[in-house]
Amino acid sequence: MSTDTTTDTGEAELSDAELLEKTEAAAKRLRTAVAQAVVGQDAVVESMLVTLAARGHALLVGVPGLAKTLLVASLARALDLSFGRVQFTPDLLPADITGTDVLHEQHGSRTLRFMPGPIFHNLILADEINRTPPKTQAALLEAMQERKVTVGAATHPLPDPFQVFATRNPIEQEGTYPLPEAQLDRFLLEIHVDYPSEEEEREVARRTTSGKAPQIEPVLHADDVRAIGKLVPRIPVTDEAVSLAVSLCRATRPTAGKVAREVKEYVRYGAGPRGSQALVLAAKARAALRGEAAADVDDVRAMLIPALRHRIVLSYRAEADGVRDVDVLEAAAKSVR
C-alpha cells in the first residue's frame, strides 16, 4: 500500500494505512448512525457498506415493509449525500429519470436547457425496478455503468459519488418486467432483506408508534466517501483469495467439468468472469471496512452469496424441487477446497 503523498496545494494526504484506520472507524460510526433509524438488519447494513466502499450498485430484495427505503435514506443522511428516490411504474419513461431538454425563452430568444431528472443525486433508490418496462430499466442501468447521461447531443456527468440501490419485491410478479441476466450482472451485490427477529419486531413496533422521528447526524461527507472508494482497489489481496474467487465462480458452471451434483442438475448458466471480479472487489471492500491490511479467503467466502446469487440462472427443475440459489451456491462452495 502507498505511503504519504502531497497534493498540488502542498497539503499532505493521508497514507493508505492512516486512511484504512479511518475507514474502519467510519464504518463503526455508520453502523451506529443507521441503527438509530433501523432496528436490526446488521448483515444487510454490512453488505450496503461493502457496496458503498466498492463504488458499486446493489439490488435489495425483500417483501414490503422491511425498511428497504428507510435503510437507503438513513445511509444517505449519515453520509451527508444527496438522496433521490424513483418509484418505478409501468408508464415511466427514460426521460422521467434521466431528465430532458426543455425550451427556455428569455429576452425574445429561445434555447434548449437541460432539466436534470431525479437520477442526478449521490444515492439513488430505484424502488421496484422490475415494475417498469425494459426501455426505462436500460436507461437507468446505462447510467449506472457509464456514470453519465446523454440527452440529445450533450453528455451530462452524474454526481460523484453516484450509486444505485434498487429494490425488488419477490412476491408480486404480475405486471412486472424481470431484469435480464445481462443487466442483473451490473449489480455488485444482491442483498436479501429478511424478516426481523421477534425481539427486533417488538422494538420496531415501539419506535415507529412513539411519534419521535429518528435524528441521524452526518458522520462522513462526500470527500470521505470518494477517498474510501479510491482506497479499496489499492487493498492487497492474497493469491489464495483470488484463486478461490475464480474457483467458486467456475464451480457454478454446469459445463465446467467436475462440479457439485446440485450445479449439474439445477443450474442452466453459471456466473461469468464479472462474478470473479465482483467477489474480489467485495472482499477488498469488506477487508477495508474491518481495518484489515489485505483481503483473504475469509473475505471471499463471506461475500459469496450476495456477489453470485444473481449471476446464476436456475433451471425449471430447481423451482419444481424447491431448490434455491443459496442451496446451489453452498453446494458449489463445498466442492471447492
CSV table of C-alpha atoms in Angstrom, one decimal:
chain,number,residue,atom,x,y,z
A,1,MET,CA,0.0,0.0,0.0
A,2,SER,CA,1.2,3.5,-0.7
A,3,THR,CA,2.9,5.9,1.7
A,4,ASP,CA,2.2,9.6,2.3
A,5,THR,CA,1.7,11.8,-0.8
A,6,THR,CA,1.4,15.5,-1.3
A,7,THR,CA,-1.4,17.4,-3.1
A,8,ASP,CA,-0.9,20.2,-5.6
A,9,THR,CA,-1.6,22.7,-2.8
A,10,GLY,CA,1.2,21.3,-0.7
A,11,GLU,CA,-1.1,19.6,1.9
A,12,ALA,CA,-0.1,16.2,3.0
A,13,GLU,CA,-2.6,13.5,2.2
A,14,LEU,CA,-3.2,10.5,4.5
A,15,SER,CA,-1.2,7.4,3.8
A,16,ASP,CA,-3.2,4.3,2.9
A,17,ALA,CA,-2.5,2.9,6.4
A,18,GLU,CA,-4.0,6.0,8.0
A,19,LEU,CA,-6.9,6.0,5.6
A,20,LEU,CA,-7.6,2.3,6.4
A,21,GLU,CA,-7.7,3.1,10.1
A,22,LYS,CA,-10.2,6.0,9.4
A,23,THR,CA,-12.3,3.7,7.2
A,24,GLU,CA,-12.7,1.1,10.0
A,25,ALA,CA,-13.7,3.9,12.4
A,26,ALA,CA,-16.1,5.4,9.9
A,27,ALA,CA,-17.8,2.0,9.3
A,28,LYS,CA,-18.5,1.7,13.0
A,29,ARG,CA,-19.9,5.2,13.1
A,30,LEU,CA,-22.1,4.5,10.1
A,31,ARG,CA,-23.5,1.3,11.6
A,32,THR,CA,-24.3,3.2,14.8
A,33,ALA,CA,-26.0,6.1,12.8
A,34,VAL,CA,-28.1,3.8,10.7
A,35,ALA,CA,-29.2,1.8,13.8
A,36,GLN,CA,-30.8,4.9,15.1
A,37,ALA,CA,-33.5,4.6,12.4
A,38,VAL,CA,-33.4,0.9,11.5
A,39,VAL,CA,-33.7,-1.9,14.0
A,40,GLY,CA,-31.5,-4.9,13.3
A,41,GLN,CA,-30.7,-5.9,9.7
A,42,ASP,CA,-27.0,-5.9,10.6
A,43,ALA,CA,-26.0,-8.2,7.8
A,44,VAL,CA,-27.9,-6.0,5.3
A,45,VAL,CA,-26.2,-2.8,6.5
A,46,GLU,CA,-22.8,-4.5,6.3
A,47,SER,CA,-23.5,-5.5,2.6
A,48,MET,CA,-24.7,-2.0,1.8
A,49,LEU,CA,-21.4,-0.6,3.3
A,50,VAL,CA,-19.4,-3.0,1.2
A,51,THR,CA,-21.3,-1.8,-1.9
A,52,LEU,CA,-20.7,1.8,-0.9
A,53,ALA,CA,-16.9,1.3,-0.3
A,54,ALA,CA,-16.5,-0.6,-3.6
A,55,ARG,CA,-18.3,2.1,-5.5
A,56,GLY,CA,-20.8,-0.4,-6.8
A,57,HIS,CA,-24.6,-0.8,-7.0
A,58,ALA,CA,-26.8,-3.2,-5.1
A,59,LEU,CA,-30.2,-4.9,-5.5
A,60,LEU,CA,-32.2,-5.1,-2.3
A,61,VAL,CA,-34.7,-8.0,-2.4
A,62,GLY,CA,-37.5,-8.3,0.2
A,63,VAL,CA,-41.2,-8.2,0.8
A,64,PRO,CA,-42.8,-4.8,1.5
A,65,GLY,CA,-42.4,-3.3,4.9
A,66,LEU,CA,-38.9,-4.4,5.8
A,67,ALA,CA,-37.4,-0.9,5.8
A,68,LYS,CA,-35.6,-1.1,2.5
A,69,THR,CA,-36.3,2.5,1.7
A,70,LEU,CA,-35.5,3.6,5.2
A,71,LEU,CA,-32.2,1.8,5.0
A,72,VAL,CA,-31.1,3.7,1.9
A,73,ALA,CA,-32.4,7.1,3.1
A,74,SER,CA,-30.7,6.6,6.5
A,75,LEU,CA,-27.4,5.8,4.9
A,76,ALA,CA,-27.6,8.9,2.7
A,77,ARG,CA,-28.3,11.1,5.7
A,78,ALA,CA,-25.4,9.5,7.7
A,79,LEU,CA,-23.1,10.2,4.7
A,80,ASP,CA,-24.4,13.7,4.1
A,81,LEU,CA,-25.1,12.8,0.5
A,82,SER,CA,-28.0,13.9,-1.7
A,83,PHE,CA,-30.7,11.3,-1.9
A,84,GLY,CA,-33.1,10.7,-4.8
A,85,ARG,CA,-35.9,8.2,-5.0
A,86,VAL,CA,-37.5,7.0,-8.2
A,87,GLN,CA,-40.7,5.0,-7.9
A,88,PHE,CA,-40.8,2.7,-10.9
A,89,THR,CA,-44.2,2.2,-12.6
A,90,PRO,CA,-45.2,0.7,-16.0
A,91,ASP,CA,-45.8,4.2,-17.5
A,92,LEU,CA,-42.4,5.6,-16.5
A,93,LEU,CA,-40.3,6.8,-19.4
A,94,PRO,CA,-36.5,7.1,-19.6
A,95,ALA,CA,-36.7,10.9,-19.6
A,96,ASP,CA,-38.6,10.8,-16.4
A,97,ILE,CA,-35.5,9.5,-14.6
A,98,THR,CA,-32.6,10.9,-16.7
A,99,GLY,CA,-34.0,14.3,-17.5
A,100,THR,CA,-34.7,16.1,-20.8
A,101,ASP,CA,-34.1,19.2,-22.8
A,102,VAL,CA,-36.8,21.9,-22.3
A,103,LEU,CA,-37.4,25.0,-24.3
A,104,HIS,CA,-36.3,28.1,-22.4
A,105,GLU,CA,-37.3,31.6,-23.6
A,106,GLN,CA,-35.6,34.7,-22.4
A,107,HIS,CA,-35.4,38.2,-23.9
A,108,GLY,CA,-37.1,37.0,-27.1
A,109,SER,CA,-34.6,34.2,-27.7
A,110,ARG,CA,-35.3,30.5,-27.3
A,111,THR,CA,-32.7,28.0,-26.2
A,112,LEU,CA,-32.8,24.4,-25.1
A,113,ARG,CA,-31.9,23.9,-21.5
A,114,PHE,CA,-31.3,20.6,-19.8
A,115,MET,CA,-33.6,19.8,-16.9
A,116,PRO,CA,-31.9,17.1,-14.8
A,117,GLY,CA,-34.0,14.2,-13.7
A,118,PRO,CA,-34.1,12.5,-10.2
A,119,ILE,CA,-31.1,10.4,-11.1
A,120,PHE,CA,-28.8,13.4,-10.5
A,121,HIS,CA,-28.1,12.6,-6.9
A,122,ASN,CA,-25.4,10.8,-5.0
A,123,LEU,CA,-27.5,7.9,-3.7
A,124,ILE,CA,-30.5,6.7,-5.7
A,125,LEU,CA,-33.2,4.4,-4.5
A,126,ALA,CA,-34.8,2.8,-7.6
A,127,ASP,CA,-37.9,1.4,-6.0
A,128,GLU,CA,-39.4,-1.7,-7.5
A,129,ILE,CA,-37.1,-1.6,-10.6
A,130,ASN,CA,-39.0,-4.6,-12.1
A,131,ARG,CA,-42.2,-2.6,-12.4
A,132,THR,CA,-41.0,-0.6,-15.3
A,133,PRO,CA,-40.6,-1.6,-19.0
A,134,PRO,CA,-37.1,-2.7,-20.3
A,135,LYS,CA,-36.5,0.6,-22.1
A,136,THR,CA,-36.6,2.5,-18.9
A,137,GLN,CA,-34.7,-0.1,-17.0
A,138,ALA,CA,-32.0,0.1,-19.7
A,139,ALA,CA,-31.7,3.9,-19.3
A,140,LEU,CA,-31.1,3.5,-15.6
A,141,LEU,CA,-28.6,0.7,-16.0
A,142,GLU,CA,-26.7,2.5,-18.7
A,143,ALA,CA,-26.3,5.5,-16.3
A,144,MET,CA,-25.1,3.0,-13.6
A,145,GLN,CA,-22.5,1.7,-15.9
A,146,GLU,CA,-21.3,4.8,-17.6
A,147,ARG,CA,-22.0,7.3,-14.7
A,148,LYS,CA,-23.2,9.8,-17.2
A,149,VAL,CA,-26.4,10.6,-19.2
A,150,THR,CA,-26.6,11.5,-22.9
A,151,VAL,CA,-29.6,13.6,-23.9
A,152,GLY,CA,-29.7,14.7,-27.5
A,153,ALA,CA,-26.1,15.7,-28.5
A,154,ALA,CA,-25.0,16.6,-25.0
A,155,THR,CA,-23.5,14.3,-22.3
A,156,HIS,CA,-24.0,15.2,-18.7
A,157,PRO,CA,-21.8,13.6,-16.0
A,158,LEU,CA,-23.6,12.3,-12.9
A,159,PRO,CA,-22.5,13.3,-9.4
A,160,ASP,CA,-19.5,11.7,-7.7
A,161,PRO,CA,-20.2,9.5,-5.8
A,162,PHE,CA,-23.1,8.0,-7.7
A,163,GLN,CA,-24.5,4.7,-6.5
A,164,VAL,CA,-27.9,3.0,-7.0
A,165,PHE,CA,-29.7,0.8,-4.6
A,166,ALA,CA,-32.6,-0.8,-6.4
A,167,THR,CA,-35.4,-2.8,-4.7
A,168,ARG,CA,-37.4,-5.7,-5.9
A,169,ASN,CA,-40.5,-7.3,-4.4
A,170,PRO,CA,-40.1,-11.1,-4.7
A,171,ILE,CA,-43.8,-11.8,-4.1
A,172,GLU,CA,-45.8,-10.0,-6.8
A,173,GLN,CA,-44.8,-11.0,-10.3
A,174,GLU,CA,-47.9,-10.0,-12.2
A,175,GLY,CA,-47.4,-6.9,-14.4
A,176,THR,CA,-43.6,-6.9,-13.8
A,177,TYR,CA,-40.7,-6.9,-16.2
A,178,PRO,CA,-37.9,-9.1,-14.8
A,179,LEU,CA,-34.4,-7.8,-15.3
A,180,PRO,CA,-32.4,-9.7,-17.9
A,181,GLU,CA,-29.4,-11.6,-16.7
A,182,ALA,CA,-27.0,-9.2,-18.5
A,183,GLN,CA,-28.5,-6.3,-16.6
A,184,LEU,CA,-28.6,-8.1,-13.2
A,185,ASP,CA,-24.8,-8.7,-13.8
A,186,ARG,CA,-24.3,-4.9,-13.4
A,187,PHE,CA,-25.2,-5.0,-9.7
A,188,LEU,CA,-22.2,-5.7,-7.5
A,189,LEU,CA,-24.4,-7.4,-4.8
A,190,GLU,CA,-27.9,-8.8,-4.4
A,191,ILE,CA,-28.8,-8.2,-0.8
A,192,HIS,CA,-31.8,-10.1,0.6
A,193,VAL,CA,-33.7,-8.3,3.4
A,194,ASP,CA,-35.4,-10.8,5.7
A,195,TYR,CA,-38.0,-10.5,8.5
A,196,PRO,CA,-36.7,-9.2,11.8
A,197,SER,CA,-36.5,-11.4,14.9
A,198,GLU,CA,-39.4,-11.3,17.4
A,199,GLU,CA,-37.4,-9.1,19.7
A,200,GLU,CA,-36.5,-6.7,16.9
A,201,GLU,CA,-40.1,-6.6,15.7
A,202,ARG,CA,-41.2,-5.5,19.2
A,203,GLU,CA,-38.7,-2.7,19.1
A,204,VAL,CA,-39.9,-1.7,15.6
A,205,ALA,CA,-43.4,-1.5,16.9
A,206,ARG,CA,-42.4,0.6,19.9
A,207,ARG,CA,-40.2,3.0,17.9
A,208,THR,CA,-42.5,3.6,14.9
A,209,THR,CA,-45.5,4.4,17.1
A,210,SER,CA,-43.8,6.7,19.5
A,211,GLY,CA,-44.2,9.8,17.3
A,212,LYS,CA,-40.5,10.6,17.6
A,213,ALA,CA,-38.6,10.8,14.3
A,214,PRO,CA,-35.0,9.5,14.5
A,215,GLN,CA,-32.3,12.2,14.1
A,216,ILE,CA,-29.4,11.0,12.1
A,217,GLU,CA,-26.4,13.3,12.1
A,218,PRO,CA,-23.8,13.1,9.2
A,219,VAL,CA,-20.7,11.1,10.2
A,220,LEU,CA,-19.0,11.3,6.8
A,221,HIS,CA,-19.1,13.6,3.8
A,222,ALA,CA,-18.7,13.2,0.0
A,223,ASP,CA,-14.9,13.7,0.1
A,224,ASP,CA,-14.6,10.9,2.6
A,225,VAL,CA,-16.7,8.5,0.5
A,226,ARG,CA,-14.6,9.3,-2.5
A,227,ALA,CA,-11.4,8.7,-0.6
A,228,ILE,CA,-12.6,5.3,0.6
A,229,GLY,CA,-13.7,4.4,-2.9
A,230,LYS,CA,-10.2,5.1,-4.2
A,231,LEU,CA,-8.6,3.2,-1.3
A,232,VAL,CA,-10.5,-0.1,-1.8
A,233,PRO,CA,-8.9,-1.1,-5.2
A,234,ARG,CA,-5.5,-0.5,-3.6
A,235,ILE,CA,-6.1,-3.0,-0.9
A,236,PRO,CA,-3.9,-6.0,-1.5
A,237,VAL,CA,-5.5,-9.4,-2.0
A,238,THR,CA,-3.8,-12.7,-1.4
A,239,ASP,CA,-3.2,-15.1,-4.3
A,240,GLU,CA,-5.2,-17.7,-2.5
A,241,ALA,CA,-8.2,-15.4,-2.3
A,242,VAL,CA,-8.1,-14.6,-6.0
A,243,SER,CA,-7.7,-18.3,-6.8
A,244,LEU,CA,-10.7,-19.1,-4.6
A,245,ALA,CA,-12.9,-16.4,-6.2
A,246,VAL,CA,-12.2,-17.8,-9.6
A,247,SER,CA,-12.7,-21.4,-8.5
A,248,LEU,CA,-16.0,-20.5,-6.8
A,249,CYS,CA,-17.3,-18.8,-10.0
A,250,ARG,CA,-16.2,-21.7,-12.2
A,251,ALA,CA,-17.8,-24.2,-9.7
A,252,THR,CA,-21.2,-22.6,-10.6
A,253,ARG,CA,-20.9,-23.5,-14.3
A,254,PRO,CA,-22.6,-26.9,-15.1
A,255,THR,CA,-20.2,-27.3,-18.1
A,256,ALA,CA,-17.0,-26.7,-16.2
A,257,GLY,CA,-16.3,-30.4,-15.6
A,258,LYS,CA,-16.1,-31.7,-12.0
A,259,VAL,CA,-18.8,-29.7,-10.2
A,260,ALA,CA,-21.3,-30.4,-7.4
A,261,ARG,CA,-24.3,-32.5,-8.3
A,262,GLU,CA,-26.7,-29.6,-7.5
A,263,VAL,CA,-24.9,-27.4,-10.1
A,264,LYS,CA,-25.2,-30.2,-12.7
A,265,GLU,CA,-28.8,-30.8,-12.1
A,266,TYR,CA,-30.2,-27.3,-11.3
A,267,VAL,CA,-28.1,-24.6,-13.0
A,268,ARG,CA,-28.6,-23.6,-16.6
A,269,TYR,CA,-25.9,-20.9,-16.7
A,270,GLY,CA,-23.3,-20.2,-14.1
A,271,ALA,CA,-21.5,-16.9,-13.1
A,272,GLY,CA,-19.3,-15.3,-15.7
A,273,PRO,CA,-15.9,-13.6,-15.2
A,274,ARG,CA,-17.6,-10.5,-13.8
A,275,GLY,CA,-18.6,-12.7,-10.9
A,276,SER,CA,-14.9,-13.3,-10.1
A,277,GLN,CA,-14.3,-9.5,-10.3
A,278,ALA,CA,-17.2,-8.8,-8.0
A,279,LEU,CA,-16.0,-11.3,-5.5
A,280,VAL,CA,-12.5,-9.9,-5.3
A,281,LEU,CA,-13.7,-6.3,-5.2
A,282,ALA,CA,-16.3,-7.0,-2.5
A,283,ALA,CA,-13.7,-8.9,-0.5
A,284,LYS,CA,-11.4,-5.9,-0.6
A,285,ALA,CA,-14.2,-3.6,0.5
A,286,ARG,CA,-15.1,-5.9,3.4
A,287,ALA,CA,-11.4,-6.0,4.5
A,288,ALA,CA,-11.1,-2.2,4.3
A,289,LEU,CA,-14.3,-1.8,6.5
A,290,ARG,CA,-12.7,-4.1,9.1
A,291,GLY,CA,-9.4,-2.3,9.0
A,292,GLU,CA,-7.6,-5.3,7.6
A,293,ALA,CA,-4.4,-4.6,5.5
A,294,ALA,CA,-5.3,-7.3,2.9
A,295,ALA,CA,-8.3,-9.3,1.7
A,296,ASP,CA,-8.1,-13.1,2.2
A,297,VAL,CA,-10.1,-16.2,1.6
A,298,ASP,CA,-12.4,-15.5,4.6
A,299,ASP,CA,-13.5,-12.2,2.9
A,300,VAL,CA,-14.2,-14.0,-0.4
A,301,ARG,CA,-16.2,-16.7,1.3
A,302,ALA,CA,-18.2,-14.1,3.3
A,303,MET,CA,-19.2,-12.3,0.1
A,304,LEU,CA,-20.0,-15.5,-2.0
A,305,ILE,CA,-23.8,-15.5,-1.8
A,306,PRO,CA,-24.5,-11.7,-2.3
A,307,ALA,CA,-21.9,-11.5,-5.1
A,308,LEU,CA,-23.0,-14.5,-7.1
A,309,ARG,CA,-26.7,-15.4,-6.3
A,310,HIS,CA,-28.0,-13.1,-9.1
A,311,ARG,CA,-25.4,-14.3,-11.6
A,312,ILE,CA,-26.6,-17.8,-11.8
A,313,VAL,CA,-29.7,-19.0,-13.8
A,314,LEU,CA,-31.5,-21.9,-12.2
A,315,SER,CA,-33.5,-24.4,-14.3
A,316,TYR,CA,-37.2,-25.1,-14.1
A,317,ARG,CA,-36.4,-28.3,-12.3
A,318,ALA,CA,-34.8,-26.3,-9.4
A,319,GLU,CA,-38.1,-24.4,-9.0
A,320,ALA,CA,-40.1,-27.7,-9.1
A,321,ASP,CA,-37.8,-29.3,-6.5
A,322,GLY,CA,-37.8,-26.2,-4.3
A,323,VAL,CA,-34.0,-25.7,-4.7
A,324,ARG,CA,-32.8,-22.1,-4.1
A,325,ASP,CA,-29.9,-20.2,-5.4
A,326,VAL,CA,-28.4,-20.3,-1.9
A,327,ASP,CA,-28.5,-24.1,-1.8
A,328,VAL,CA,-26.7,-24.3,-5.1
A,329,LEU,CA,-24.0,-21.8,-4.1
A,330,GLU,CA,-23.4,-23.6,-0.8
A,331,ALA,CA,-23.0,-26.9,-2.6
A,332,ALA,CA,-20.6,-25.2,-5.0
A,333,ALA,CA,-18.6,-23.8,-2.1
A,334,LYS,CA,-18.3,-27.2,-0.5
A,335,SER,CA,-16.9,-28.6,-3.8
A,336,VAL,CA,-14.1,-26.1,-3.8
A,337,ARG,CA,-11.3,-26.9,-1.4
